Tab-separated table of C-alpha atoms in Angstrom:
chain	number	residue	atom	x	y	z
A	1	MET	CA	65.991	101.850	148.301
A	2	GLU	CA	64.538	99.388	148.883
A	3	LEU	CA	64.776	95.827	151.633
A	4	LEU	CA	64.677	92.433	149.690
A	5	PRO	CA	65.617	88.868	151.116
A	6	LEU	CA	69.000	88.209	151.059
A	7	ARG	CA	69.777	85.194	148.078
A	8	MET	CA	72.664	83.241	146.766
A	9	GLU	CA	72.636	84.934	143.022
A	10	HIS	CA	73.063	88.474	145.174
A	11	CYS	CA	76.995	87.356	145.335
A	12	ASP	CA	78.291	88.445	142.220
A	13	ALA	CA	76.890	92.025	142.803
A	14	LEU	CA	77.873	92.072	146.840
A	15	ILE	CA	80.781	91.055	146.027
A	16	ARG	CA	80.650	94.898	143.354
A	17	ALA	CA	79.353	96.073	146.786
A	18	VAL	CA	81.960	95.385	149.035
A	19	LEU	CA	84.610	96.401	146.285
A	20	ASP	CA	83.805	100.592	146.656
A	21	GLY	CA	85.438	100.618	149.995
A	22	GLU	CA	87.432	97.336	149.722
A	23	LEU	CA	85.001	98.003	153.623
A	24	TRP	CA	86.646	94.218	154.950
A	25	LYS	CA	89.955	95.949	155.542
A	26	LEU	CA	88.908	98.180	157.818
A	27	TRP	CA	90.117	96.275	161.713
A	28	PHE	CA	87.119	97.428	163.401
A	29	THR	CA	84.331	95.533	160.970
A	30	SER	CA	83.228	92.157	160.113
A	31	VAL	CA	82.208	92.676	156.318
A	32	PRO	CA	82.914	90.140	153.759
A	33	SER	CA	86.262	89.746	151.729
A	34	PRO	CA	85.049	89.227	147.993
A	35	ASP	CA	87.364	85.842	148.418
A	36	GLN	CA	84.357	85.259	152.002
A	37	MET	CA	80.719	86.375	150.622
A	38	LYS	CA	80.097	83.210	149.297
A	39	SER	CA	80.492	81.230	152.379
A	40	TRP	CA	79.023	84.651	153.734
A	41	ILE	CA	75.877	84.573	152.679
A	42	GLU	CA	75.536	80.158	152.853
A	43	THR	CA	76.380	81.287	157.039
A	44	ALA	CA	73.164	84.323	156.687
A	45	LEU	CA	70.877	81.434	155.080
A	46	ARG	CA	71.718	79.035	157.479
A	47	GLU	CA	71.092	81.384	160.210
A	48	GLN	CA	67.535	82.119	158.876
A	49	GLU	CA	67.067	78.965	158.613
A	50	GLN	CA	67.620	78.507	162.311
A	51	LYS	CA	65.257	81.730	162.794
A	52	GLN	CA	68.120	83.090	164.026
A	53	SER	CA	68.438	86.194	162.349
A	54	LEU	CA	66.444	87.656	158.623
A	55	PRO	CA	68.985	88.970	156.228
A	56	PHE	CA	68.283	91.421	153.152
A	57	ILE	CA	70.570	92.858	150.315
A	58	VAL	CA	69.848	96.842	149.976
A	59	ARG	CA	68.990	97.360	146.465
A	60	ARG	CA	68.205	101.102	145.103
A	61	LYS	CA	65.319	100.909	143.136
A	62	ALA	CA	65.368	103.941	139.506
A	63	ASP	CA	68.233	101.691	138.564
A	64	ARG	CA	68.193	97.830	140.699
A	65	LYS	CA	71.607	97.930	141.289
A	66	ILE	CA	72.492	96.109	144.886
A	67	ILE	CA	74.934	98.295	147.647
A	68	GLY	CA	75.160	96.580	149.794
A	69	SER	CA	73.386	94.018	152.766
A	70	THR	CA	71.845	94.474	156.296
A	71	ARG	CA	69.495	92.159	158.740
A	72	TYR	CA	67.624	91.672	162.127
A	73	MET	CA	69.835	89.600	164.298
A	74	ASN	CA	69.134	88.134	167.903
A	75	ILE	CA	65.354	87.545	167.212
A	76	GLU	CA	64.114	87.628	170.626
A	77	LYS	CA	59.975	86.975	170.031
A	78	THR	CA	59.521	86.051	173.935
A	79	ASP	CA	60.642	89.345	175.015
A	80	ARG	CA	59.563	91.381	171.671
A	81	ARG	CA	62.999	92.573	170.523
A	82	LEU	CA	66.133	92.700	168.163
A	83	GLU	CA	68.969	93.469	166.814
A	84	ILE	CA	69.285	94.715	163.144
A	85	GLY	CA	73.123	94.465	162.364
A	86	SER	CA	75.806	93.018	159.873
A	87	THR	CA	75.057	96.294	158.045
A	88	TRP	CA	77.421	97.444	154.944
A	89	TYR	CA	77.228	100.027	152.219
A	90	SER	CA	79.624	100.329	149.077
A	91	LYS	CA	81.361	103.487	150.314
A	92	GLU	CA	79.377	105.161	147.721
A	93	PHE	CA	76.484	105.063	149.661
A	94	GLN	CA	77.661	105.262	152.931
A	95	LYS	CA	76.679	109.287	154.592
A	96	THR	CA	74.374	110.023	152.695
A	97	PHE	CA	70.185	109.525	152.890
A	98	VAL	CA	70.437	105.299	152.270
A	99	ASN	CA	71.532	104.238	156.271
A	100	THR	CA	68.235	106.519	157.065
A	101	GLU	CA	66.350	105.348	154.752
A	102	CYS	CA	67.031	101.618	155.438
A	103	LYS	CA	67.037	102.043	159.006
A	104	LEU	CA	63.663	103.567	158.753
A	105	LEU	CA	62.171	100.463	156.652
A	106	LEU	CA	63.181	98.246	159.679
A	107	LEU	CA	62.785	100.084	162.403
A	108	GLU	CA	58.898	100.433	161.543
A	109	HIS	CA	58.093	96.640	160.534
A	110	ALA	CA	59.666	95.511	164.061
A	111	PHE	CA	57.623	97.862	165.528
A	112	GLU	CA	54.394	98.354	163.432
A	113	ASN	CA	54.413	94.866	162.433
A	114	LEU	CA	56.130	92.677	164.313
A	115	ASN	CA	55.178	94.411	167.853
A	116	CYS	CA	59.436	94.677	169.293
A	117	ILE	CA	59.427	97.127	172.203
A	118	ALA	CA	62.785	97.671	171.543
A	119	VAL	CA	65.495	97.126	168.587
A	120	GLU	CA	69.569	97.200	169.352
A	121	PHE	CA	72.111	98.321	167.287
A	122	ARG	CA	75.655	97.057	168.861
A	123	THR	CA	79.166	98.078	167.270
A	124	HIS	CA	82.721	98.211	168.002
A	125	ARG	CA	82.972	101.109	170.807
A	126	LEU	CA	85.954	101.828	168.445
A	127	ASN	CA	84.043	102.677	165.233
A	128	GLN	CA	83.088	106.345	165.890
A	129	ASN	CA	81.656	106.300	161.693
A	130	SER	CA	78.784	103.061	162.676
A	131	ARG	CA	78.302	104.522	166.353
A	132	ARG	CA	77.696	108.435	164.921
A	133	ALA	CA	74.977	106.568	162.397
A	134	ILE	CA	73.528	104.768	165.352
A	135	GLU	CA	73.751	108.291	167.418
A	136	ARG	CA	72.043	109.631	164.180
A	137	LEU	CA	68.665	107.240	163.807
A	138	GLY	CA	67.713	108.655	167.709
A	139	ALA	CA	68.819	105.251	169.624
A	140	VAL	CA	70.521	106.173	173.435
A	141	LEU	CA	73.911	104.229	173.968
A	142	ASP	CA	72.397	101.693	177.192
A	143	GLY	CA	76.313	100.672	177.446
A	144	ILE	CA	79.522	99.011	177.021
A	145	LEU	CA	80.083	95.679	176.788
A	146	ARG	CA	84.189	95.287	177.662
A	147	ASN	CA	85.916	92.131	175.720
A	148	HIS	CA	82.991	91.579	174.866
A	149	ARG	CA	83.967	89.452	171.445
A	150	THR	CA	87.110	88.521	169.822
A	151	MET	CA	88.148	89.510	166.286
A	152	PRO	CA	88.994	87.874	163.532
A	153	ASN	CA	92.118	89.644	163.846
A	154	GLY	CA	92.683	88.751	167.530
A	155	THR	CA	92.203	91.486	169.509
A	156	LEU	CA	89.086	92.060	171.584
A	157	ARG	CA	85.806	93.883	171.441
A	158	ASP	CA	84.562	96.005	173.237
A	159	THR	CA	80.572	96.546	171.977
A	160	ALA	CA	78.638	99.410	172.044
A	161	VAL	CA	74.952	98.691	172.504
A	162	TYR	CA	72.246	100.964	171.510
A	163	SER	CA	68.343	100.811	171.247
A	164	ILE	CA	65.633	102.840	170.343
A	165	ILE	CA	62.445	101.337	172.559
A	166	SER	CA	58.430	101.361	171.613
A	167	ASN	CA	57.351	104.648	173.111
A	168	GLU	CA	60.493	106.167	172.049
A	169	TRP	CA	58.977	105.282	168.357
A	170	PRO	CA	57.099	108.108	166.952
A	171	ALA	CA	59.270	110.869	168.109
A	172	ILE	CA	61.973	108.934	166.033
A	173	LYS	CA	60.076	107.726	162.699
A	174	SER	CA	59.241	111.764	162.506
A	175	HIS	CA	62.368	112.875	163.332
A	176	LEU	CA	64.050	110.300	160.156
A	177	LEU	CA	61.012	111.311	158.076
A	178	PHE	CA	62.063	115.008	158.512
A	179	LYS	CA	65.865	113.555	157.958
A	180	LEU	CA	64.807	112.254	154.083
A	181	VAL	CA	62.746	114.956	153.565
A	182	SER	CA	65.805	117.433	154.461
A	183	SER	CA	67.981	115.437	152.828
A	184	PHE	CA	66.224	115.470	149.120
A	185	GLN	CA	65.381	119.529	149.628
A	186	THR	CA	69.338	119.750	150.060
């Protein structure tokens, strides 16, 4: 897998990716629908210009197929922390090695190049698949922000907040590398 900067030219490939599983129909996510993809990319690129986020596409190296997106967001340079979020993958690639590999790349860069002291993950309290994926990374639940956000359908979202801190990173990195090697040996 490789992470590349998001560009408008990725729109059609991201639409194909999001159609696999109709991910936007899950009420507890904020994955863009095919009709919303262009404006979703425009918003992500505007946030990047404003130094609020750094969006990526997720691409399989072997055939250069774009399979999803992720980003750094809520970047706090002074406090040396950021959030990894807005992550989604085509259904075909969910519950595979893809999330582990992508998060390893993002975490490694955050801790080893950006010198972060904490990396945060947030998801809807009821999004059990996302919560399990975050927990499999080794992130610790910091707490639940109740009535934290209003969802597009008008419901209130309780947000589960997880983090990995810098002194945990070496052990978590070893764990993720082991998981990746193991996933290719089975």
